C-alpha positions as a Markdown table, in Angstrom:
| # | Residue | x | y | z |
|---|---|---|---|---|
| 1 | Met | 28.0 | 64.3 | 42.8 |
| 2 | Thr | 28.8 | 61.7 | 45.5 |
| 3 | Lys | 29.5 | 58.0 | 45.2 |
| 4 | Thr | 28.5 | 54.9 | 47.2 |
| 5 | Ala | 30.8 | 52.0 | 48.0 |
| 6 | His | 30.3 | 50.5 | 44.6 |
| 7 | Gly | 30.9 | 53.8 | 42.7 |
| 8 | Ile | 27.2 | 54.6 | 42.1 |
| 9 | Thr | 27.0 | 58.3 | 41.5 |
| 10 | Lys | 24.3 | 60.1 | 43.5 |
| 11 | Arg | 23.2 | 63.5 | 42.2 |
| 12 | Ala | 24.1 | 66.3 | 44.5 |
| 13 | Ser | 21.3 | 68.5 | 45.9 |
| 14 | Ile | 20.1 | 71.3 | 43.7 |
| 15 | Gly | 19.9 | 74.6 | 45.7 |
| 16 | Ala | 20.1 | 74.4 | 49.4 |
| 17 | Gln | 22.0 | 71.5 | 51.0 |
| 18 | Arg | 19.8 | 68.6 | 52.1 |
| 19 | Asn | 18.8 | 68.4 | 55.7 |
| 20 | Pro | 19.5 | 64.7 | 56.7 |
| 21 | Ala | 16.4 | 64.4 | 58.9 |
| 22 | Ser | 14.1 | 65.9 | 56.2 |
| 23 | Glu | 15.7 | 63.7 | 53.6 |
| 24 | Glu | 15.2 | 60.6 | 55.7 |
| 25 | Ala | 11.6 | 61.6 | 56.4 |
| 26 | Ile | 10.9 | 62.0 | 52.7 |
| 27 | Leu | 12.5 | 58.8 | 51.6 |
| 28 | Ser | 10.8 | 56.8 | 54.4 |
| 29 | Ala | 7.4 | 58.3 | 53.5 |
| 30 | Ala | 8.0 | 57.5 | 49.8 |
| 31 | Ala | 9.0 | 53.9 | 50.6 |
| 32 | Glu | 5.9 | 53.5 | 52.9 |
| 33 | Ile | 3.5 | 54.7 | 50.2 |
| 34 | Leu | 5.0 | 52.3 | 47.7 |
| 35 | Ser | 4.8 | 49.4 | 50.2 |
| 36 | Glu | 1.2 | 50.2 | 51.1 |
| 37 | Gly | -0.4 | 51.3 | 47.9 |
| 38 | Gly | 2.0 | 50.5 | 45.1 |
| 39 | Leu | 2.9 | 52.8 | 42.2 |
| 40 | Ser | -0.7 | 53.8 | 41.6 |
| 41 | Ala | -0.7 | 55.5 | 45.1 |
| 42 | Phe | 2.7 | 57.1 | 44.6 |
| 43 | Ser | 3.0 | 60.8 | 43.8 |
| 44 | Ile | 5.0 | 63.8 | 45.0 |
| 45 | Glu | 1.9 | 65.2 | 46.6 |
| 46 | Ala | 1.3 | 62.0 | 48.6 |
| 47 | Val | 4.9 | 61.9 | 49.7 |
| 48 | Ala | 4.9 | 65.6 | 50.8 |
| 49 | Arg | 1.7 | 65.0 | 52.9 |
| 50 | Arg | 3.1 | 61.8 | 54.5 |
| 51 | Ala | 6.6 | 63.4 | 55.2 |
| 52 | Lys | 5.1 | 66.8 | 56.2 |
| 53 | Ala | 7.4 | 68.4 | 53.7 |
| 54 | Gly | 6.8 | 71.0 | 51.1 |
| 55 | Lys | 6.6 | 70.0 | 47.4 |
| 56 | Pro | 9.2 | 72.7 | 46.5 |
| 57 | Thr | 11.7 | 71.0 | 48.9 |
| 58 | Ile | 11.1 | 67.6 | 47.3 |
| 59 | Tyr | 11.5 | 69.0 | 43.8 |
| 60 | Arg | 14.6 | 70.9 | 44.8 |
| 61 | Trp | 16.3 | 67.7 | 45.9 |
| 62 | Trp | 14.7 | 65.3 | 43.4 |
| 63 | Pro | 13.8 | 67.1 | 40.1 |
| 64 | Ser | 11.4 | 64.4 | 39.0 |
| 65 | Lys | 9.3 | 61.6 | 40.5 |
| 66 | Ala | 11.7 | 59.2 | 38.7 |
| 67 | Ala | 14.7 | 60.7 | 40.5 |
| 68 | Leu | 13.0 | 60.1 | 43.9 |
| 69 | Leu | 12.0 | 56.5 | 42.8 |
| 70 | Leu | 15.5 | 55.8 | 41.8 |
| 71 | Asp | 16.8 | 56.8 | 45.3 |
| 72 | Ile | 14.2 | 54.5 | 46.9 |
| 73 | Tyr | 14.9 | 51.7 | 44.4 |
| 74 | His | 18.7 | 51.9 | 45.2 |
| 75 | Arg | 18.0 | 51.8 | 48.9 |
| 76 | Gln | 15.9 | 48.7 | 48.5 |
| 77 | Lys | 18.5 | 47.1 | 46.2 |
| 78 | Gly | 21.4 | 47.7 | 48.5 |
| 79 | Glu | 25.1 | 47.0 | 47.8 |
| 80 | Thr | 25.3 | 43.2 | 47.6 |
| 81 | Phe | 25.0 | 42.5 | 43.9 |
| 82 | Tyr | 28.6 | 41.6 | 43.0 |
| 83 | Pro | 29.5 | 38.4 | 44.9 |
| 84 | Asp | 33.0 | 36.9 | 44.4 |
| 85 | Thr | 32.5 | 33.2 | 43.6 |
| 86 | Gly | 36.1 | 32.7 | 42.6 |
| 87 | Ser | 35.5 | 32.8 | 38.9 |
| 88 | Thr | 34.3 | 35.4 | 36.4 |
| 89 | Arg | 31.7 | 32.9 | 35.0 |
| 90 | Gly | 30.3 | 32.2 | 38.4 |
| 91 | Asp | 30.3 | 35.9 | 39.4 |
| 92 | Leu | 28.3 | 36.8 | 36.2 |
| 93 | Ile | 25.8 | 34.0 | 36.7 |
| 94 | Ala | 25.3 | 35.1 | 40.4 |
| 95 | Phe | 24.9 | 38.7 | 39.3 |
| 96 | Leu | 22.2 | 37.9 | 36.8 |
| 97 | Glu | 20.4 | 35.5 | 39.2 |
| 98 | Thr | 20.4 | 38.1 | 42.0 |
| 99 | Leu | 19.3 | 41.0 | 39.9 |
| 100 | Leu | 16.4 | 39.1 | 38.2 |
| 101 | Gly | 15.4 | 37.7 | 41.6 |
| 102 | Phe | 15.3 | 41.2 | 43.1 |
| 103 | Trp | 13.1 | 42.4 | 40.2 |
| 104 | Lys | 10.6 | 39.6 | 40.8 |
| 105 | Lys | 9.8 | 41.5 | 44.0 |
| 106 | Ser | 8.7 | 45.1 | 44.3 |
| 107 | Gly | 12.0 | 46.4 | 42.8 |
| 108 | Gly | 11.0 | 45.3 | 39.3 |
| 109 | Glu | 7.7 | 47.2 | 39.4 |
| 110 | Val | 9.5 | 50.3 | 40.6 |
| 111 | Phe | 12.2 | 50.1 | 37.9 |
| 112 | Arg | 9.7 | 49.5 | 35.1 |
| 113 | Ser | 7.9 | 52.7 | 36.3 |
| 114 | Ile | 11.1 | 54.7 | 36.2 |
| 115 | Ile | 11.8 | 53.5 | 32.6 |
| 116 | Ala | 8.3 | 54.3 | 31.5 |
| 117 | Glu | 8.4 | 57.8 | 33.0 |
| 118 | Ala | 11.7 | 58.4 | 31.3 |
| 119 | Gln | 10.1 | 58.0 | 27.9 |
| 120 | Ser | 8.1 | 61.3 | 28.3 |
| 121 | Asp | 10.0 | 63.2 | 31.0 |
| 122 | Pro | 13.4 | 64.7 | 30.1 |
| 123 | Ala | 14.4 | 65.0 | 33.7 |
| 124 | Ala | 13.5 | 61.4 | 34.4 |
| 125 | Leu | 15.4 | 60.3 | 31.3 |
| 126 | Glu | 18.5 | 62.1 | 32.5 |
| 127 | Ala | 18.2 | 60.5 | 36.0 |
| 128 | Leu | 17.8 | 57.1 | 34.5 |
| 129 | Arg | 20.7 | 57.6 | 32.0 |
| 130 | Asp | 23.0 | 58.7 | 34.8 |
| 131 | Tyr | 22.0 | 55.7 | 36.9 |
| 132 | Ala | 22.4 | 53.2 | 34.1 |
| 133 | Val | 25.9 | 54.5 | 33.2 |
| 134 | Thr | 27.1 | 54.4 | 36.8 |
| 135 | Arg | 25.6 | 51.0 | 37.4 |
| 136 | Cys | 27.4 | 49.5 | 34.4 |
| 137 | Arg | 30.7 | 51.0 | 35.7 |
| 138 | Ala | 30.1 | 49.7 | 39.2 |
| 139 | Ser | 29.2 | 46.2 | 38.1 |
| 140 | Gly | 32.4 | 46.2 | 36.1 |
| 141 | Val | 34.1 | 45.1 | 39.3 |
| 142 | Ile | 33.1 | 41.6 | 38.2 |
| 143 | Leu | 35.2 | 41.8 | 35.1 |
| 144 | Glu | 38.0 | 43.7 | 36.8 |
| 145 | Arg | 38.4 | 40.7 | 39.2 |
| 146 | Gly | 38.5 | 38.5 | 36.1 |
| 147 | Val | 41.4 | 40.6 | 34.7 |
| 148 | Thr | 43.2 | 40.3 | 38.0 |
| 149 | Arg | 42.8 | 36.5 | 38.0 |
| 150 | Gly | 44.0 | 36.3 | 34.4 |
| 151 | Glu | 40.7 | 35.0 | 33.1 |
| 152 | Ile | 39.8 | 38.2 | 31.2 |
| 153 | Arg | 41.8 | 40.1 | 28.5 |
| 154 | Ser | 43.0 | 43.3 | 30.0 |
| 155 | Glu | 42.1 | 45.4 | 27.0 |
| 156 | Leu | 38.4 | 44.6 | 27.3 |
| 157 | Asp | 35.9 | 47.5 | 27.3 |
| 158 | Ile | 34.4 | 46.6 | 30.6 |
| 159 | Pro | 31.6 | 49.1 | 30.8 |
| 160 | Leu | 30.4 | 48.1 | 27.3 |
| 161 | Val | 30.4 | 44.4 | 28.2 |
| 162 | Met | 28.5 | 45.0 | 31.4 |
| 163 | Glu | 26.0 | 47.0 | 29.3 |
| 164 | Leu | 25.4 | 43.9 | 27.3 |
| 165 | Phe | 24.4 | 42.0 | 30.5 |
| 166 | Ser | 22.3 | 44.9 | 31.8 |
| 167 | Ser | 20.5 | 45.1 | 28.5 |
| 168 | Phe | 19.7 | 41.4 | 28.7 |
| 169 | Cys | 18.2 | 42.0 | 32.2 |
| 170 | Trp | 16.3 | 45.1 | 31.1 |
| 171 | Gln | 14.8 | 43.3 | 28.2 |
| 172 | Arg | 13.7 | 40.4 | 30.5 |
| 173 | Leu | 12.2 | 42.9 | 32.9 |
| 174 | Leu | 10.2 | 44.9 | 30.3 |
| 175 | Thr | 8.8 | 41.8 | 28.6 |
| 176 | Gly | 7.8 | 40.0 | 31.8 |
| 177 | Arg | 10.3 | 37.2 | 31.5 |
| 178 | Leu | 12.1 | 37.3 | 34.9 |
| 179 | Asp | 11.8 | 33.6 | 35.5 |
| 180 | Ala | 15.0 | 32.7 | 33.6 |
| 181 | Ser | 16.4 | 29.4 | 34.6 |
| 182 | Arg | 20.0 | 28.9 | 35.8 |
| 183 | Glu | 20.6 | 27.0 | 32.6 |
| 184 | Gln | 19.5 | 29.9 | 30.5 |
| 185 | Leu | 21.6 | 32.3 | 32.4 |
| 186 | Thr | 24.6 | 30.0 | 32.1 |
| 187 | His | 24.1 | 29.8 | 28.3 |
| 188 | Met | 23.9 | 33.6 | 28.2 |
| 189 | Val | 27.1 | 34.1 | 30.2 |
| 190 | Asp | 29.0 | 31.4 | 28.3 |
| 191 | Ala | 28.0 | 33.0 | 25.0 |
| 192 | Val | 29.5 | 36.4 | 26.0 |
| 193 | Val | 32.4 | 35.2 | 28.0 |
| 194 | Thr | 33.7 | 33.1 | 25.1 |
| 195 | Gly | 34.5 | 36.4 | 23.3 |
| 196 | Phe | 36.8 | 37.9 | 25.9 |
| 197 | Ser | 38.2 | 35.0 | 27.8 |
| 198 | Thr | 42.0 | 34.5 | 27.8 |
| 199 | Glu | 41.5 | 30.8 | 27.2 |
């Protein structure tokens, strides 16, 4: 396992070590197919043809279609989701706004597909579970800053609380309600923050 700047765990290669050029070709091909034809055009076979790579190579590095989609999704999403606004309340509102805003674009469709595939594919479920756990831990930087500022109780179970916020976002994604207003998001944040604030 390796980690990105925000502590996101990336699964190490299975079998032979990844060739950086081949990995880039596969990820670029996969992203192009998604951009051009959407999820209906996306398959390991299509990616292999576009990248001029063998299917065994792709499956050795990404054990399921969902695992490959997760890598593409994380690339699209980037590392800019935890802005420091100067307050925990502001940070959480910004986090929710940014994530839901990203999901209104192609990212939401990709992530819904990953969740759907995880319901029937054990390998996809494992990849999604690993990603969700590490994402909650990484987003915990928001509450860790709050503890440092003295706004948040130090004994707080930070991953659990961030899972509450992630669950809110996932529910909105899966029910097609990404157009939450700033007022709604503020009410959500205030309802939760009241329970662990030092005030």
